[in-house]
Amino acid sequence: MMQIGMTLKSAPMTTRTPLSHLAPGQQGVIAAVDGPEGLRQRLAALGFRAGRAVVVLRRASLRGPLHVRLGTTDVALRQAEAGGVSLRAVEPQAA
Protein backbone atom coordinates (compact mmCIF):
# COMPACT_ATOMS: atom_id res chain seq x y z
CA MET A 1 0.00 0.00 0.00
CA MET A 2 1.40 3.39 -0.98
CA GLN A 3 0.91 6.36 1.33
CA ILE A 4 0.84 9.88 0.04
CA GLY A 5 2.22 12.54 2.35
CA MET A 6 1.20 16.19 2.37
CA THR A 7 3.44 18.97 3.56
CA LEU A 8 1.90 21.60 5.79
CA LYS A 9 3.30 24.38 3.62
CA SER A 10 1.03 23.37 0.74
CA ALA A 11 -2.08 22.81 2.88
CA PRO A 12 -4.87 25.31 2.26
CA MET A 13 -5.75 27.62 5.13
CA THR A 14 -9.22 26.03 5.47
CA THR A 15 -7.77 22.57 6.12
CA ARG A 16 -7.74 21.49 9.75
CA THR A 17 -4.42 20.14 10.93
CA PRO A 18 -3.82 18.24 14.19
CA LEU A 19 -1.45 20.00 16.57
CA SER A 20 0.60 16.80 16.66
CA HIS A 21 1.58 17.34 12.97
CA LEU A 22 3.27 20.70 13.48
CA ALA A 23 7.04 21.09 13.50
CA PRO A 24 8.93 23.33 15.94
CA GLY A 25 8.43 26.96 14.98
CA GLN A 26 5.06 26.40 13.31
CA GLN A 27 1.94 27.98 14.74
CA GLY A 28 -1.78 27.86 14.18
CA VAL A 29 -5.15 28.88 15.54
CA ILE A 30 -7.19 26.34 17.50
CA ALA A 31 -10.40 25.34 15.70
CA ALA A 32 -11.59 22.57 18.05
CA VAL A 33 -10.51 20.32 20.91
CA ASP A 34 -11.73 16.72 20.69
CA GLY A 35 -11.37 13.80 23.06
CA PRO A 36 -12.80 12.49 26.31
CA GLU A 37 -14.69 15.03 28.41
CA GLY A 38 -12.09 15.02 31.19
CA LEU A 39 -9.26 15.75 28.75
CA ARG A 40 -11.24 18.52 27.03
CA GLN A 41 -11.94 20.17 30.40
CA ARG A 42 -8.30 19.92 31.44
CA LEU A 43 -7.06 21.38 28.16
CA ALA A 44 -9.65 24.17 28.38
CA ALA A 45 -8.36 25.01 31.88
CA LEU A 46 -4.86 25.30 30.38
CA GLY A 47 -6.11 27.71 27.71
CA PHE A 48 -6.80 25.40 24.75
CA ARG A 49 -9.91 27.10 23.37
CA ALA A 50 -11.13 27.83 19.84
CA GLY A 51 -9.60 30.99 18.45
CA ARG A 52 -6.41 30.90 20.55
CA ALA A 53 -3.03 30.90 18.81
CA VAL A 54 -0.62 28.07 19.64
CA VAL A 55 3.04 27.63 18.65
CA VAL A 56 5.15 24.45 18.84
CA LEU A 57 8.45 25.18 20.59
CA ARG A 58 10.01 21.70 20.69
CA ARG A 59 9.30 18.06 19.91
CA ALA A 60 10.84 15.22 21.87
CA SER A 61 12.40 12.39 19.89
CA LEU A 62 10.75 9.00 19.41
CA ARG A 63 7.18 10.37 19.38
CA GLY A 64 7.68 11.99 22.76
CA PRO A 65 5.74 15.00 24.04
CA LEU A 66 5.39 18.38 22.35
CA HIS A 67 6.33 21.62 24.12
CA VAL A 68 3.78 24.25 23.03
CA ARG A 69 3.00 27.83 24.01
CA LEU A 70 -0.41 29.50 24.31
CA GLY A 71 0.09 33.16 25.07
CA THR A 72 2.37 33.13 28.13
CA THR A 73 1.60 29.53 29.12
CA ASP A 74 3.96 26.66 28.19
CA VAL A 75 2.47 23.16 28.12
CA ALA A 76 3.88 19.70 27.39
CA LEU A 77 1.40 17.43 25.58
CA ARG A 78 1.55 13.77 24.65
CA GLN A 79 1.17 13.01 20.94
CA ALA A 80 -2.31 11.52 21.51
CA GLU A 81 -3.49 14.62 23.38
CA ALA A 82 -2.03 16.95 20.74
CA GLY A 83 -3.76 14.91 18.04
CA GLY A 84 -7.15 15.91 19.47
CA VAL A 85 -6.42 19.63 19.04
CA SER A 86 -7.45 20.70 15.51
CA LEU A 87 -5.89 23.83 14.07
CA ARG A 88 -6.88 26.12 11.23
CA ALA A 89 -4.63 28.75 9.69
CA VAL A 90 -1.32 26.89 10.11
CA GLU A 91 1.66 29.11 9.35
CA PRO A 92 4.85 27.65 7.82
CA GLN A 93 8.02 27.28 9.80
CA ALA A 94 10.03 30.42 10.43
CA ALA A 95 13.18 30.57 8.34
mmCIF file with all atom_site columns, C-alpha atoms in Angstrom:
data_model
loop_
_atom_site.group_PDB
_atom_site.id
_atom_site.type_symbol
_atom_site.label_atom_id
_atom_site.label_alt_id
_atom_site.label_comp_id
_atom_site.label_asym_id
_atom_site.label_entity_id
_atom_site.label_seq_id
_atom_site.pdbx_PDB_ins_code
_atom_site.Cartn_x
_atom_site.Cartn_y
_atom_site.Cartn_z
_atom_site.occupancy
_atom_site.B_iso_or_equiv
_atom_site.pdbx_formal_charge
_atom_site.auth_seq_id
_atom_site.auth_comp_id
_atom_site.auth_asym_id
_atom_site.auth_atom_id
_atom_site.pdbx_PDB_model_num
ATOM 1  C CA . MET A 1 1  ? 0.000   0.000  0.000  1.00 0.00 ? 1  MET A CA 1
ATOM 2  C CA . MET A 1 2  ? 1.396   3.385  -0.983 1.00 0.00 ? 2  MET A CA 1
ATOM 3  C CA . GLN A 1 3  ? 0.911   6.355  1.328  1.00 0.00 ? 3  GLN A CA 1
ATOM 4  C CA . ILE A 1 4  ? 0.837   9.881  0.037  1.00 0.00 ? 4  ILE A CA 1
ATOM 5  C CA . GLY A 1 5  ? 2.223   12.544 2.351  1.00 0.00 ? 5  GLY A CA 1
ATOM 6  C CA . MET A 1 6  ? 1.204   16.186 2.375  1.00 0.00 ? 6  MET A CA 1
ATOM 7  C CA . THR A 1 7  ? 3.436   18.970 3.562  1.00 0.00 ? 7  THR A CA 1
ATOM 8  C CA . LEU A 1 8  ? 1.900   21.605 5.793  1.00 0.00 ? 8  LEU A CA 1
ATOM 9  C CA . LYS A 1 9  ? 3.297   24.383 3.619  1.00 0.00 ? 9  LYS A CA 1
ATOM 10 C CA . SER A 1 10 ? 1.025   23.370 0.743  1.00 0.00 ? 10 SER A CA 1
ATOM 11 C CA . ALA A 1 11 ? -2.078  22.810 2.876  1.00 0.00 ? 11 ALA A CA 1
ATOM 12 C CA . PRO A 1 12 ? -4.874  25.309 2.258  1.00 0.00 ? 12 PRO A CA 1
ATOM 13 C CA . MET A 1 13 ? -5.752  27.625 5.133  1.00 0.00 ? 13 MET A CA 1
ATOM 14 C CA . THR A 1 14 ? -9.219  26.032 5.471  1.00 0.00 ? 14 THR A CA 1
ATOM 15 C CA . THR A 1 15 ? -7.774  22.568 6.124  1.00 0.00 ? 15 THR A CA 1
ATOM 16 C CA . ARG A 1 16 ? -7.743  21.489 9.749  1.00 0.00 ? 16 ARG A CA 1
ATOM 17 C CA . THR A 1 17 ? -4.424  20.143 10.928 1.00 0.00 ? 17 THR A CA 1
ATOM 18 C CA . PRO A 1 18 ? -3.822  18.242 14.186 1.00 0.00 ? 18 PRO A CA 1
ATOM 19 C CA . LEU A 1 19 ? -1.448  20.001 16.568 1.00 0.00 ? 19 LEU A CA 1
ATOM 20 C CA . SER A 1 20 ? 0.599   16.803 16.662 1.00 0.00 ? 20 SER A CA 1
ATOM 21 C CA . HIS A 1 21 ? 1.578   17.339 12.971 1.00 0.00 ? 21 HIS A CA 1
ATOM 22 C CA . LEU A 1 22 ? 3.266   20.702 13.480 1.00 0.00 ? 22 LEU A CA 1
ATOM 23 C CA . ALA A 1 23 ? 7.041   21.086 13.503 1.00 0.00 ? 23 ALA A CA 1
ATOM 24 C CA . PRO A 1 24 ? 8.931   23.334 15.941 1.00 0.00 ? 24 PRO A CA 1
ATOM 25 C CA . GLY A 1 25 ? 8.432   26.962 14.981 1.00 0.00 ? 25 GLY A CA 1
ATOM 26 C CA . GLN A 1 26 ? 5.059   26.403 13.314 1.00 0.00 ? 26 GLN A CA 1
ATOM 27 C CA . GLN A 1 27 ? 1.942   27.978 14.735 1.00 0.00 ? 27 GLN A CA 1
ATOM 28 C CA . GLY A 1 28 ? -1.784  27.855 14.178 1.00 0.00 ? 28 GLY A CA 1
ATOM 29 C CA . VAL A 1 29 ? -5.146  28.876 15.539 1.00 0.00 ? 29 VAL A CA 1
ATOM 30 C CA . ILE A 1 30 ? -7.188  26.341 17.505 1.00 0.00 ? 30 ILE A CA 1
ATOM 31 C CA . ALA A 1 31 ? -10.397 25.337 15.703 1.00 0.00 ? 31 ALA A CA 1
ATOM 32 C CA . ALA A 1 32 ? -11.589 22.565 18.051 1.00 0.00 ? 32 ALA A CA 1
ATOM 33 C CA . VAL A 1 33 ? -10.511 20.319 20.910 1.00 0.00 ? 33 VAL A CA 1
ATOM 34 C CA . ASP A 1 34 ? -11.726 16.717 20.688 1.00 0.00 ? 34 ASP A CA 1
ATOM 35 C CA . GLY A 1 35 ? -11.366 13.804 23.063 1.00 0.00 ? 35 GLY A CA 1
ATOM 36 C CA . PRO A 1 36 ? -12.802 12.487 26.308 1.00 0.00 ? 36 PRO A CA 1
ATOM 37 C CA . GLU A 1 37 ? -14.692 15.031 28.407 1.00 0.00 ? 37 GLU A CA 1
ATOM 38 C CA . GLY A 1 38 ? -12.085 15.020 31.186 1.00 0.00 ? 38 GLY A CA 1
ATOM 39 C CA . LEU A 1 39 ? -9.261  15.751 28.748 1.00 0.00 ? 39 LEU A CA 1
ATOM 40 C CA . ARG A 1 40 ? -11.239 18.523 27.028 1.00 0.00 ? 40 ARG A CA 1
ATOM 41 C CA . GLN A 1 41 ? -11.936 20.169 30.397 1.00 0.00 ? 41 GLN A CA 1
ATOM 42 C CA . ARG A 1 42 ? -8.305  19.916 31.444 1.00 0.00 ? 42 ARG A CA 1
ATOM 43 C CA . LEU A 1 43 ? -7.058  21.382 28.157 1.00 0.00 ? 43 LEU A CA 1
ATOM 44 C CA . ALA A 1 44 ? -9.649  24.171 28.381 1.00 0.00 ? 44 ALA A CA 1
ATOM 45 C CA . ALA A 1 45 ? -8.360  25.015 31.875 1.00 0.00 ? 45 ALA A CA 1
ATOM 46 C CA . LEU A 1 46 ? -4.859  25.295 30.384 1.00 0.00 ? 46 LEU A CA 1
ATOM 47 C CA . GLY A 1 47 ? -6.106  27.712 27.712 1.00 0.00 ? 47 GLY A CA 1
ATOM 48 C CA . PHE A 1 48 ? -6.803  25.399 24.752 1.00 0.00 ? 48 PHE A CA 1
ATOM 49 C CA . ARG A 1 49 ? -9.906  27.104 23.373 1.00 0.00 ? 49 ARG A CA 1
ATOM 50 C CA . ALA A 1 50 ? -11.125 27.829 19.841 1.00 0.00 ? 50 ALA A CA 1
ATOM 51 C CA . GLY A 1 51 ? -9.597  30.994 18.451 1.00 0.00 ? 51 GLY A CA 1
ATOM 52 C CA . ARG A 1 52 ? -6.407  30.897 20.548 1.00 0.00 ? 52 ARG A CA 1
ATOM 53 C CA . ALA A 1 53 ? -3.028  30.897 18.814 1.00 0.00 ? 53 ALA A CA 1
ATOM 54 C CA . VAL A 1 54 ? -0.618  28.072 19.643 1.00 0.00 ? 54 VAL A CA 1
ATOM 55 C CA . VAL A 1 55 ? 3.035   27.627 18.646 1.00 0.00 ? 55 VAL A CA 1
ATOM 56 C CA . VAL A 1 56 ? 5.152   24.451 18.839 1.00 0.00 ? 56 VAL A CA 1
ATOM 57 C CA . LEU A 1 57 ? 8.446   25.181 20.592 1.00 0.00 ? 57 LEU A CA 1
ATOM 58 C CA . ARG A 1 58 ? 10.011  21.697 20.694 1.00 0.00 ? 58 ARG A CA 1
ATOM 59 C CA . ARG A 1 59 ? 9.304   18.061 19.913 1.00 0.00 ? 59 ARG A CA 1
ATOM 60 C CA . ALA A 1 60 ? 10.845  15.224 21.869 1.00 0.00 ? 60 ALA A CA 1
ATOM 61 C CA . SER A 1 61 ? 12.399  12.390 19.893 1.00 0.00 ? 61 SER A CA 1
ATOM 62 C CA . LEU A 1 62 ? 10.752  9.000  19.413 1.00 0.00 ? 62 LEU A CA 1
ATOM 63 C CA . ARG A 1 63 ? 7.184   10.371 19.383 1.00 0.00 ? 63 ARG A CA 1
ATOM 64 C CA . GLY A 1 64 ? 7.675   11.993 22.764 1.00 0.00 ? 64 GLY A CA 1
ATOM 65 C CA . PRO A 1 65 ? 5.739   15.000 24.042 1.00 0.00 ? 65 PRO A CA 1
ATOM 66 C CA . LEU A 1 66 ? 5.386   18.378 22.350 1.00 0.00 ? 66 LEU A CA 1
ATOM 67 C CA . HIS A 1 67 ? 6.331   21.620 24.115 1.00 0.00 ? 67 HIS A CA 1
ATOM 68 C CA . VAL A 1 68 ? 3.775   24.249 23.030 1.00 0.00 ? 68 VAL A CA 1
ATOM 69 C CA . ARG A 1 69 ? 3.003   27.833 24.007 1.00 0.00 ? 69 ARG A CA 1
ATOM 70 C CA . LEU A 1 70 ? -0.408  29.496 24.309 1.00 0.00 ? 70 LEU A CA 1
ATOM 71 C CA . GLY A 1 71 ? 0.092   33.163 25.070 1.00 0.00 ? 71 GLY A CA 1
ATOM 72 C CA . THR A 1 72 ? 2.375   33.132 28.126 1.00 0.00 ? 72 THR A CA 1
ATOM 73 C CA . THR A 1 73 ? 1.602   29.528 29.118 1.00 0.00 ? 73 THR A CA 1
ATOM 74 C CA . ASP A 1 74 ? 3.961   26.664 28.185 1.00 0.00 ? 74 ASP A CA 1
ATOM 75 C CA . VAL A 1 75 ? 2.470   23.161 28.119 1.00 0.00 ? 75 VAL A CA 1
ATOM 76 C CA . ALA A 1 76 ? 3.881   19.696 27.386 1.00 0.00 ? 76 ALA A CA 1
ATOM 77 C CA . LEU A 1 77 ? 1.403   17.430 25.580 1.00 0.00 ? 77 LEU A CA 1
ATOM 78 C CA . ARG A 1 78 ? 1.553   13.768 24.653 1.00 0.00 ? 78 ARG A CA 1
ATOM 79 C CA . GLN A 1 79 ? 1.172   13.012 20.936 1.00 0.00 ? 79 GLN A CA 1
ATOM 80 C CA . ALA A 1 80 ? -2.306  11.521 21.515 1.00 0.00 ? 80 ALA A CA 1
ATOM 81 C CA . GLU A 1 81 ? -3.489  14.621 23.381 1.00 0.00 ? 81 GLU A CA 1
ATOM 82 C CA . ALA A 1 82 ? -2.034  16.955 20.743 1.00 0.00 ? 82 ALA A CA 1
ATOM 83 C CA . GLY A 1 83 ? -3.760  14.906 18.040 1.00 0.00 ? 83 GLY A CA 1
ATOM 84 C CA . GLY A 1 84 ? -7.147  15.914 19.473 1.00 0.00 ? 84 GLY A CA 1
ATOM 85 C CA . VAL A 1 85 ? -6.418  19.628 19.043 1.00 0.00 ? 85 VAL A CA 1
ATOM 86 C CA . SER A 1 86 ? -7.448  20.697 15.513 1.00 0.00 ? 86 SER A CA 1
ATOM 87 C CA . LEU A 1 87 ? -5.889  23.830 14.066 1.00 0.00 ? 87 LEU A CA 1
ATOM 88 C CA . ARG A 1 88 ? -6.882  26.116 11.231 1.00 0.00 ? 88 ARG A CA 1
ATOM 89 C CA . ALA A 1 89 ? -4.626  28.747 9.694  1.00 0.00 ? 89 ALA A CA 1
ATOM 90 C CA . VAL A 1 90 ? -1.321  26.894 10.110 1.00 0.00 ? 90 VAL A CA 1
ATOM 91 C CA . GLU A 1 91 ? 1.664   29.106 9.348  1.00 0.00 ? 91 GLU A CA 1
ATOM 92 C CA . PRO A 1 92 ? 4.847   27.649 7.816  1.00 0.00 ? 92 PRO A CA 1
ATOM 93 C CA . GLN A 1 93 ? 8.024   27.278 9.800  1.00 0.00 ? 93 GLN A CA 1
ATOM 94 C CA . ALA A 1 94 ? 10.027  30.424 10.430 1.00 0.00 ? 94 ALA A CA 1
ATOM 95 C CA . ALA A 1 95 ? 13.184  30.568 8.339  1.00 0.00 ? 95 ALA A CA 1
#
